[in-house]
Amino acid sequence: METTKTRQNTTPIVTASELLEHWQGHRKVTRKLIEVFPEKEFFEFSLGGMRTASQLIEELLSIAVPGLRQIVTNTSEEQVHHIDFKGDKNRVLELWDEATTGINDFWGQIEDHRFREDIITFGQYPGTVWSSIFYFIDNEIHHRGQAFVYLRALGIEPPFFWER
């Protein structure tokens, strides 16, 4: 039986800046999704009792910047579940772009050693900084997948997920 010797490597699999680039790539695809969604259906259409696309995006906006703010400031705050889009998809895109800038600003304030620290986000979700950020990203991918299904049900081709 042959065994493989494991070398200890101090080089991370991905750097913090590469992880941010990965996340922002997903955010670009989600922004494209918002752009192609018909405005009326963005706020009204749903399937199988799921939330509308606007409600899914509202959740993403209520997590990303507030979650990073908590990481940077070592504080905990309740998640705000309502953002008034005023029934205007352009307003959603403005808020999405503001959040993109906010993510970049807060990200630059997270020192590398902090990614392994234990935290509790939104006063109720324990984990590490890195696992919380992975949750933010995974949640976006999940909800974007739901909205992709909505677009297909409406006869609209969703943006390609690999074009980030």
mmCIF file with all atom_site columns, C-alpha atoms in Angstrom:
data_model
loop_
_atom_site.group_PDB
_atom_site.id
_atom_site.type_symbol
_atom_site.label_atom_id
_atom_site.label_alt_id
_atom_site.label_comp_id
_atom_site.label_asym_id
_atom_site.label_entity_id
_atom_site.label_seq_id
_atom_site.pdbx_PDB_ins_code
_atom_site.Cartn_x
_atom_site.Cartn_y
_atom_site.Cartn_z
_atom_site.occupancy
_atom_site.B_iso_or_equiv
_atom_site.pdbx_formal_charge
_atom_site.auth_seq_id
_atom_site.auth_comp_id
_atom_site.auth_asym_id
_atom_site.auth_atom_id
_atom_site.pdbx_PDB_model_num
ATOM 1   C CA . MET A 1 1   ? 0.000   0.000  0.000   1.00 0.00 ? 1   MET A CA 1
ATOM 2   C CA . GLU A 1 2   ? 1.383   3.323  -1.050  1.00 0.00 ? 2   GLU A CA 1
ATOM 3   C CA . THR A 1 3   ? 0.880   6.356  1.141   1.00 0.00 ? 3   THR A CA 1
ATOM 4   C CA . THR A 1 4   ? 1.006   9.969  0.147   1.00 0.00 ? 4   THR A CA 1
ATOM 5   C CA . LYS A 1 5   ? 3.129   12.258 2.228   1.00 0.00 ? 5   LYS A CA 1
ATOM 6   C CA . THR A 1 6   ? 1.361   15.503 3.080   1.00 0.00 ? 6   THR A CA 1
ATOM 7   C CA . ARG A 1 7   ? 3.427   18.644 2.985   1.00 0.00 ? 7   ARG A CA 1
ATOM 8   C CA . GLN A 1 8   ? 2.474   21.524 5.145   1.00 0.00 ? 8   GLN A CA 1
ATOM 9   C CA . ASN A 1 9   ? 2.043   24.551 2.972   1.00 0.00 ? 9   ASN A CA 1
ATOM 10  C CA . THR A 1 10  ? 1.683   28.030 4.385   1.00 0.00 ? 10  THR A CA 1
ATOM 11  C CA . THR A 1 11  ? 0.315   29.429 1.136   1.00 0.00 ? 11  THR A CA 1
ATOM 12  C CA . PRO A 1 12  ? -3.478  29.810 1.328   1.00 0.00 ? 12  PRO A CA 1
ATOM 13  C CA . ILE A 1 13  ? -5.623  28.127 -1.286  1.00 0.00 ? 13  ILE A CA 1
ATOM 14  C CA . VAL A 1 14  ? -7.123  31.530 -2.081  1.00 0.00 ? 14  VAL A CA 1
ATOM 15  C CA . THR A 1 15  ? -6.168  34.938 -0.808  1.00 0.00 ? 15  THR A CA 1
ATOM 16  C CA . ALA A 1 16  ? -8.613  37.392 0.708   1.00 0.00 ? 16  ALA A CA 1
ATOM 17  C CA . SER A 1 17  ? -8.481  39.508 -2.447  1.00 0.00 ? 17  SER A CA 1
ATOM 18  C CA . GLU A 1 18  ? -9.186  36.445 -4.620  1.00 0.00 ? 18  GLU A CA 1
ATOM 19  C CA . LEU A 1 19  ? -12.179 35.558 -2.433  1.00 0.00 ? 19  LEU A CA 1
ATOM 20  C CA . LEU A 1 20  ? -13.509 39.099 -2.794  1.00 0.00 ? 20  LEU A CA 1
ATOM 21  C CA . GLU A 1 21  ? -13.045 38.885 -6.578  1.00 0.00 ? 21  GLU A CA 1
ATOM 22  C CA . HIS A 1 22  ? -14.947 35.572 -6.572  1.00 0.00 ? 22  HIS A CA 1
ATOM 23  C CA . TRP A 1 23  ? -17.822 37.088 -4.582  1.00 0.00 ? 23  TRP A CA 1
ATOM 24  C CA . GLN A 1 24  ? -17.950 40.211 -6.724  1.00 0.00 ? 24  GLN A CA 1
ATOM 25  C CA . GLY A 1 25  ? -18.073 37.954 -9.796  1.00 0.00 ? 25  GLY A CA 1
ATOM 26  C CA . HIS A 1 26  ? -21.219 36.354 -8.410  1.00 0.00 ? 26  HIS A CA 1
ATOM 27  C CA . ARG A 1 27  ? -22.632 39.798 -7.664  1.00 0.00 ? 27  ARG A CA 1
ATOM 28  C CA . LYS A 1 28  ? -22.077 40.814 -11.306 1.00 0.00 ? 28  LYS A CA 1
ATOM 29  C CA . VAL A 1 29  ? -24.182 37.856 -12.443 1.00 0.00 ? 29  VAL A CA 1
ATOM 30  C CA . THR A 1 30  ? -26.892 38.695 -9.915  1.00 0.00 ? 30  THR A CA 1
ATOM 31  C CA . ARG A 1 31  ? -26.903 42.299 -11.145 1.00 0.00 ? 31  ARG A CA 1
ATOM 32  C CA . LYS A 1 32  ? -27.381 41.038 -14.721 1.00 0.00 ? 32  LYS A CA 1
ATOM 33  C CA . LEU A 1 33  ? -30.300 38.956 -13.442 1.00 0.00 ? 33  LEU A CA 1
ATOM 34  C CA . ILE A 1 34  ? -31.940 42.033 -11.934 1.00 0.00 ? 34  ILE A CA 1
ATOM 35  C CA . GLU A 1 35  ? -31.408 43.960 -15.186 1.00 0.00 ? 35  GLU A CA 1
ATOM 36  C CA . VAL A 1 36  ? -33.116 41.356 -17.421 1.00 0.00 ? 36  VAL A CA 1
ATOM 37  C CA . PHE A 1 37  ? -36.052 40.727 -15.092 1.00 0.00 ? 37  PHE A CA 1
ATOM 38  C CA . PRO A 1 38  ? -39.245 42.458 -16.283 1.00 0.00 ? 38  PRO A CA 1
ATOM 39  C CA . GLU A 1 39  ? -40.072 45.143 -13.719 1.00 0.00 ? 39  GLU A CA 1
ATOM 40  C CA . LYS A 1 40  ? -43.656 44.100 -12.956 1.00 0.00 ? 40  LYS A CA 1
ATOM 41  C CA . GLU A 1 41  ? -42.716 40.436 -12.551 1.00 0.00 ? 41  GLU A CA 1
ATOM 42  C CA . PHE A 1 42  ? -39.639 41.333 -10.475 1.00 0.00 ? 42  PHE A CA 1
ATOM 43  C CA . PHE A 1 43  ? -41.980 42.617 -7.783  1.00 0.00 ? 43  PHE A CA 1
ATOM 44  C CA . GLU A 1 44  ? -44.966 40.277 -8.274  1.00 0.00 ? 44  GLU A CA 1
ATOM 45  C CA . PHE A 1 45  ? -44.070 36.919 -9.851  1.00 0.00 ? 45  PHE A CA 1
ATOM 46  C CA . SER A 1 46  ? -43.404 33.817 -7.780  1.00 0.00 ? 46  SER A CA 1
ATOM 47  C CA . LEU A 1 47  ? -43.750 30.059 -8.055  1.00 0.00 ? 47  LEU A CA 1
ATOM 48  C CA . GLY A 1 48  ? -44.730 27.435 -5.527  1.00 0.00 ? 48  GLY A CA 1
ATOM 49  C CA . GLY A 1 49  ? -45.153 29.870 -2.673  1.00 0.00 ? 49  GLY A CA 1
ATOM 50  C CA . MET A 1 50  ? -41.583 31.167 -2.923  1.00 0.00 ? 50  MET A CA 1
ATOM 51  C CA . ARG A 1 51  ? -40.825 34.844 -2.420  1.00 0.00 ? 51  ARG A CA 1
ATOM 52  C CA . THR A 1 52  ? -40.696 37.235 -5.365  1.00 0.00 ? 52  THR A CA 1
ATOM 53  C CA . ALA A 1 53  ? -37.345 38.081 -6.981  1.00 0.00 ? 53  ALA A CA 1
ATOM 54  C CA . SER A 1 54  ? -37.441 41.505 -5.321  1.00 0.00 ? 54  SER A CA 1
ATOM 55  C CA . GLN A 1 55  ? -37.847 39.873 -1.908  1.00 0.00 ? 55  GLN A CA 1
ATOM 56  C CA . LEU A 1 56  ? -34.929 37.538 -2.601  1.00 0.00 ? 56  LEU A CA 1
ATOM 57  C CA . ILE A 1 57  ? -32.720 40.474 -3.605  1.00 0.00 ? 57  ILE A CA 1
ATOM 58  C CA . GLU A 1 58  ? -33.928 42.396 -0.556  1.00 0.00 ? 58  GLU A CA 1
ATOM 59  C CA . GLU A 1 59  ? -32.564 39.584 1.616   1.00 0.00 ? 59  GLU A CA 1
ATOM 60  C CA . LEU A 1 60  ? -29.200 39.648 -0.160  1.00 0.00 ? 60  LEU A CA 1
ATOM 61  C CA . LEU A 1 61  ? -28.924 43.387 0.400   1.00 0.00 ? 61  LEU A CA 1
ATOM 62  C CA . SER A 1 62  ? -29.838 42.961 4.064   1.00 0.00 ? 62  SER A CA 1
ATOM 63  C CA . ILE A 1 63  ? -26.970 40.507 4.565   1.00 0.00 ? 63  ILE A CA 1
ATOM 64  C CA . ALA A 1 64  ? -23.870 41.543 2.597   1.00 0.00 ? 64  ALA A CA 1
ATOM 65  C CA . VAL A 1 65  ? -22.894 45.013 3.791   1.00 0.00 ? 65  VAL A CA 1
ATOM 66  C CA . PRO A 1 66  ? -24.502 44.742 7.245   1.00 0.00 ? 66  PRO A CA 1
ATOM 67  C CA . GLY A 1 67  ? -22.739 41.408 7.776   1.00 0.00 ? 67  GLY A CA 1
ATOM 68  C CA . LEU A 1 68  ? -19.363 42.773 6.753   1.00 0.00 ? 68  LEU A CA 1
ATOM 69  C CA . ARG A 1 69  ? -19.927 45.876 8.872   1.00 0.00 ? 69  ARG A CA 1
ATOM 70  C CA . GLN A 1 70  ? -20.437 43.612 11.893  1.00 0.00 ? 70  GLN A CA 1
ATOM 71  C CA . ILE A 1 71  ? -17.229 41.745 11.089  1.00 0.00 ? 71  ILE A CA 1
ATOM 72  C CA . VAL A 1 72  ? -15.195 44.935 10.733  1.00 0.00 ? 72  VAL A CA 1
ATOM 73  C CA . THR A 1 73  ? -16.624 46.683 13.803  1.00 0.00 ? 73  THR A CA 1
ATOM 74  C CA . ASN A 1 74  ? -16.851 43.587 16.033  1.00 0.00 ? 74  ASN A CA 1
ATOM 75  C CA . THR A 1 75  ? -20.495 44.342 16.708  1.00 0.00 ? 75  THR A CA 1
ATOM 76  C CA . SER A 1 76  ? -23.730 42.485 16.232  1.00 0.00 ? 76  SER A CA 1
ATOM 77  C CA . GLU A 1 77  ? -26.979 43.909 14.920  1.00 0.00 ? 77  GLU A CA 1
ATOM 78  C CA . GLU A 1 78  ? -30.330 42.472 14.013  1.00 0.00 ? 78  GLU A CA 1
ATOM 79  C CA . GLN A 1 79  ? -30.930 41.832 10.352  1.00 0.00 ? 79  GLN A CA 1
ATOM 80  C CA . VAL A 1 80  ? -33.200 44.422 8.734   1.00 0.00 ? 80  VAL A CA 1
ATOM 81  C CA . HIS A 1 81  ? -35.673 42.512 6.602   1.00 0.00 ? 81  HIS A CA 1
ATOM 82  C CA . HIS A 1 82  ? -37.346 45.383 4.783   1.00 0.00 ? 82  HIS A CA 1
ATOM 83  C CA . ILE A 1 83  ? -35.838 47.693 2.206   1.00 0.00 ? 83  ILE A CA 1
ATOM 84  C CA . ASP A 1 84  ? -38.204 50.063 0.441   1.00 0.00 ? 84  ASP A CA 1
ATOM 85  C CA . PHE A 1 85  ? -37.549 49.679 -3.272  1.00 0.00 ? 85  PHE A CA 1
ATOM 86  C CA . LYS A 1 86  ? -40.577 51.877 -4.029  1.00 0.00 ? 86  LYS A CA 1
ATOM 87  C CA . GLY A 1 87  ? -41.590 49.395 -6.743  1.00 0.00 ? 87  GLY A CA 1
ATOM 88  C CA . ASP A 1 88  ? -38.706 50.667 -8.886  1.00 0.00 ? 88  ASP A CA 1
ATOM 89  C CA . LYS A 1 89  ? -36.176 48.225 -10.323 1.00 0.00 ? 89  LYS A CA 1
ATOM 90  C CA . ASN A 1 90  ? -33.745 51.082 -11.030 1.00 0.00 ? 90  ASN A CA 1
ATOM 91  C CA . ARG A 1 91  ? -33.777 51.822 -7.302  1.00 0.00 ? 91  ARG A CA 1
ATOM 92  C CA . VAL A 1 92  ? -32.868 48.176 -6.673  1.00 0.00 ? 92  VAL A CA 1
ATOM 93  C CA . LEU A 1 93  ? -29.925 48.458 -9.076  1.00 0.00 ? 93  LEU A CA 1
ATOM 94  C CA . GLU A 1 94  ? -28.759 51.676 -7.360  1.00 0.00 ? 94  GLU A CA 1
ATOM 95  C CA . LEU A 1 95  ? -28.844 49.942 -3.980  1.00 0.00 ? 95  LEU A CA 1
ATOM 96  C CA . TRP A 1 96  ? -27.067 46.913 -5.461  1.00 0.00 ? 96  TRP A CA 1
ATOM 97  C CA . ASP A 1 97  ? -24.274 49.144 -6.773  1.00 0.00 ? 97  ASP A CA 1
ATOM 98  C CA . GLU A 1 98  ? -24.004 50.975 -3.442  1.00 0.00 ? 98  GLU A CA 1
ATOM 99  C CA . ALA A 1 99  ? -23.698 47.609 -1.697  1.00 0.00 ? 99  ALA A CA 1
ATOM 100 C CA . THR A 1 100 ? -20.964 46.549 -4.117  1.00 0.00 ? 100 THR A CA 1
ATOM 101 C CA . THR A 1 101 ? -18.971 49.619 -3.137  1.00 0.00 ? 101 THR A CA 1
ATOM 102 C CA . GLY A 1 102 ? -19.739 49.008 0.543   1.00 0.00 ? 102 GLY A CA 1
ATOM 103 C CA . ILE A 1 103 ? -18.505 45.425 0.311   1.00 0.00 ? 103 ILE A CA 1
ATOM 104 C CA . ASN A 1 104 ? -15.226 46.611 -1.205  1.00 0.00 ? 104 ASN A CA 1
ATOM 105 C CA . ASP A 1 105 ? -14.826 49.295 1.459   1.00 0.00 ? 105 ASP A CA 1
ATOM 106 C CA . PHE A 1 106 ? -15.462 46.973 4.394   1.00 0.00 ? 106 PHE A CA 1
ATOM 107 C CA . TRP A 1 107 ? -13.452 44.145 2.854   1.00 0.00 ? 107 TRP A CA 1
ATOM 108 C CA . GLY A 1 108 ? -10.354 46.315 2.802   1.00 0.00 ? 108 GLY A CA 1
ATOM 109 C CA . GLN A 1 109 ? -10.665 46.691 6.575   1.00 0.00 ? 109 GLN A CA 1
ATOM 110 C CA . ILE A 1 110 ? -10.592 42.948 7.387   1.00 0.00 ? 110 ILE A CA 1
ATOM 111 C CA . GLU A 1 111 ? -7.108  41.843 8.370   1.00 0.00 ? 111 GLU A CA 1
ATOM 112 C CA . ASP A 1 112 ? -6.156  38.363 7.155   1.00 0.00 ? 112 ASP A CA 1
ATOM 113 C CA . HIS A 1 113 ? -5.792  36.889 10.648  1.00 0.00 ? 113 HIS A CA 1
ATOM 114 C CA . ARG A 1 114 ? -9.428  37.791 11.422  1.00 0.00 ? 114 ARG A CA 1
ATOM 115 C CA . PHE A 1 115 ? -10.866 35.274 8.919   1.00 0.00 ? 115 PHE A CA 1
ATOM 116 C CA . ARG A 1 116 ? -10.455 32.491 11.501  1.00 0.00 ? 116 ARG A CA 1
ATOM 117 C CA . GLU A 1 117 ? -12.047 34.387 14.398  1.00 0.00 ? 117 GLU A CA 1
ATOM 118 C CA . ASP A 1 118 ? -15.316 33.193 15.908  1.00 0.00 ? 118 ASP A CA 1
ATOM 119 C CA . ILE A 1 119 ? -18.225 35.601 15.498  1.00 0.00 ? 119 ILE A CA 1
ATOM 120 C CA . ILE A 1 120 ? -21.993 35.728 15.782  1.00 0.00 ? 120 ILE A CA 1
ATOM 121 C CA . THR A 1 121 ? -23.612 37.552 12.877  1.00 0.00 ? 121 THR A CA 1
ATOM 122 C CA . PHE A 1 122 ? -26.950 39.287 13.247  1.00 0.00 ? 122 PHE A CA 1
ATOM 123 C CA . GLY A 1 123 ? -26.986 38.338 16.908  1.00 0.00 ? 123 GLY A CA 1
ATOM 124 C CA . GLN A 1 124 ? -27.878 34.723 16.195  1.00 0.00 ? 124 GLN A CA 1
ATOM 125 C CA . TYR A 1 125 ? -25.602 32.936 13.680  1.00 0.00 ? 125 TYR A CA 1
ATOM 126 C CA . PRO A 1 126 ? -22.365 31.596 15.190  1.00 0.00 ? 126 PRO A CA 1
ATOM 127 C CA . GLY A 1 127 ? -19.420 30.774 12.975  1.00 0.00 ? 127 GLY A CA 1
ATOM 128 C CA . THR A 1 128 ? -16.103 32.129 11.869  1.00 0.00 ? 128 THR A CA 1
ATOM 129 C CA . VAL A 1 129 ? -15.526 35.189 9.762   1.00 0.00 ? 129 VAL A CA 1
ATOM 130 C CA . TRP A 1 130 ? -14.724 33.021 6.746   1.00 0.00 ? 130 TRP A CA 1
ATOM 131 C CA . SER A 1 131 ? -17.743 30.718 7.240   1.00 0.00 ? 131 SER A CA 1
ATOM 132 C CA . SER A 1 132 ? -20.033 33.742 7.572   1.00 0.00 ? 132 SER A CA 1
ATOM 133 C CA . ILE A 1 133 ? -18.702 35.218 4.339   1.00 0.00 ? 133 ILE A CA 1
ATOM 134 C CA . PHE A 1 134 ? -19.153 31.854 2.617   1.00 0.00 ? 134 PHE A CA 1
ATOM 135 C CA . TYR A 1 135 ? -22.751 31.887 3.851   1.00 0.00 ? 135 TYR A CA 1
ATOM 136 C CA . PHE A 1 136 ? -23.275 35.355 2.348   1.00 0.00 ? 136 PHE A CA 1
ATOM 137 C CA . ILE A 1 137 ? -21.970 34.073 -1.007  1.00 0.00 ? 137 ILE A CA 1
ATOM 138 C CA . ASP A 1 138 ? -23.813 30.722 -0.869  1.00 0.00 ? 138 ASP A CA 1
ATOM 139 C CA . ASN A 1 139 ? -27.071 32.455 0.006   1.00 0.00 ? 139 ASN A CA 1
ATOM 140 C CA . GLU A 1 140 ? -26.720 34.726 -3.013  1.00 0.00 ? 140 GLU A CA 1
ATOM 141 C CA . ILE A 1 141 ? -26.090 31.773 -5.332  1.00 0.00 ? 141 ILE A CA 1
ATOM 142 C CA . HIS A 1 142 ? -29.106 29.940 -3.888  1.00 0.00 ? 142 HIS A CA 1
ATOM 143 C CA . HIS A 1 143 ? -31.492 32.864 -4.326  1.00 0.00 ? 143 HIS A CA 1
ATOM 144 C CA . ARG A 1 144 ? -30.135 33.686 -7.762  1.00 0.00 ? 144 ARG A CA 1
ATOM 145 C CA . GLY A 1 145 ? -30.906 30.085 -8.736  1.00 0.00 ? 145 GLY A CA 1
ATOM 146 C CA . GLN A 1 146 ? -34.498 30.572 -7.619  1.00 0.00 ? 146 GLN A CA 1
ATOM 147 C CA . ALA A 1 147 ? -34.759 33.756 -9.674  1.00 0.00 ? 147 ALA A CA 1
ATOM 148 C CA . PHE A 1 148 ? -33.241 31.936 -12.686 1.00 0.00 ? 148 PHE A CA 1
ATOM 149 C CA . VAL A 1 149 ? -36.150 29.495 -12.460 1.00 0.00 ? 149 VAL A CA 1
ATOM 150 C CA . TYR A 1 150 ? -38.558 32.443 -12.441 1.00 0.00 ? 150 TYR A CA 1
ATOM 151 C CA . LEU A 1 151 ? -36.962 33.859 -15.590 1.00 0.00 ? 151 LEU A CA 1
ATOM 152 C CA . ARG A 1 152 ? -37.193 30.508 -17.363 1.00 0.00 ? 152 ARG A CA 1
ATOM 153 C CA . ALA A 1 153 ? -40.856 30.202 -16.331 1.00 0.00 ? 153 ALA A CA 1
ATOM 154 C CA . LEU A 1 154 ? -41.382 33.637 -17.885 1.00 0.00 ? 154 LEU A CA 1
ATOM 155 C CA . GLY A 1 155 ? -39.689 32.477 -21.106 1.00 0.00 ? 155 GLY A CA 1
ATOM 156 C CA . ILE A 1 156 ? -36.555 34.584 -20.525 1.00 0.00 ? 156 ILE A CA 1
ATOM 157 C CA . GLU A 1 157 ? -33.013 33.237 -20.838 1.00 0.00 ? 157 GLU A CA 1
ATOM 158 C CA . PRO A 1 158 ? -31.130 33.972 -17.601 1.00 0.00 ? 158 PRO A CA 1
ATOM 159 C CA . PRO A 1 159 ? -27.623 35.441 -17.788 1.00 0.00 ? 159 PRO A CA 1
ATOM 160 C CA . PHE A 1 160 ? -24.886 32.828 -18.013 1.00 0.00 ? 160 PHE A CA 1
ATOM 161 C CA . PHE A 1 161 ? -23.634 32.123 -14.499 1.00 0.00 ? 161 PHE A CA 1
ATOM 162 C CA . TRP A 1 162 ? -20.070 31.697 -15.721 1.00 0.00 ? 162 TRP A CA 1
ATOM 163 C CA . GLU A 1 163 ? -19.851 35.144 -17.287 1.00 0.00 ? 163 GLU A CA 1
ATOM 164 C CA . ARG A 1 164 ? -18.576 36.966 -14.266 1.00 0.00 ? 164 ARG A CA 1
#
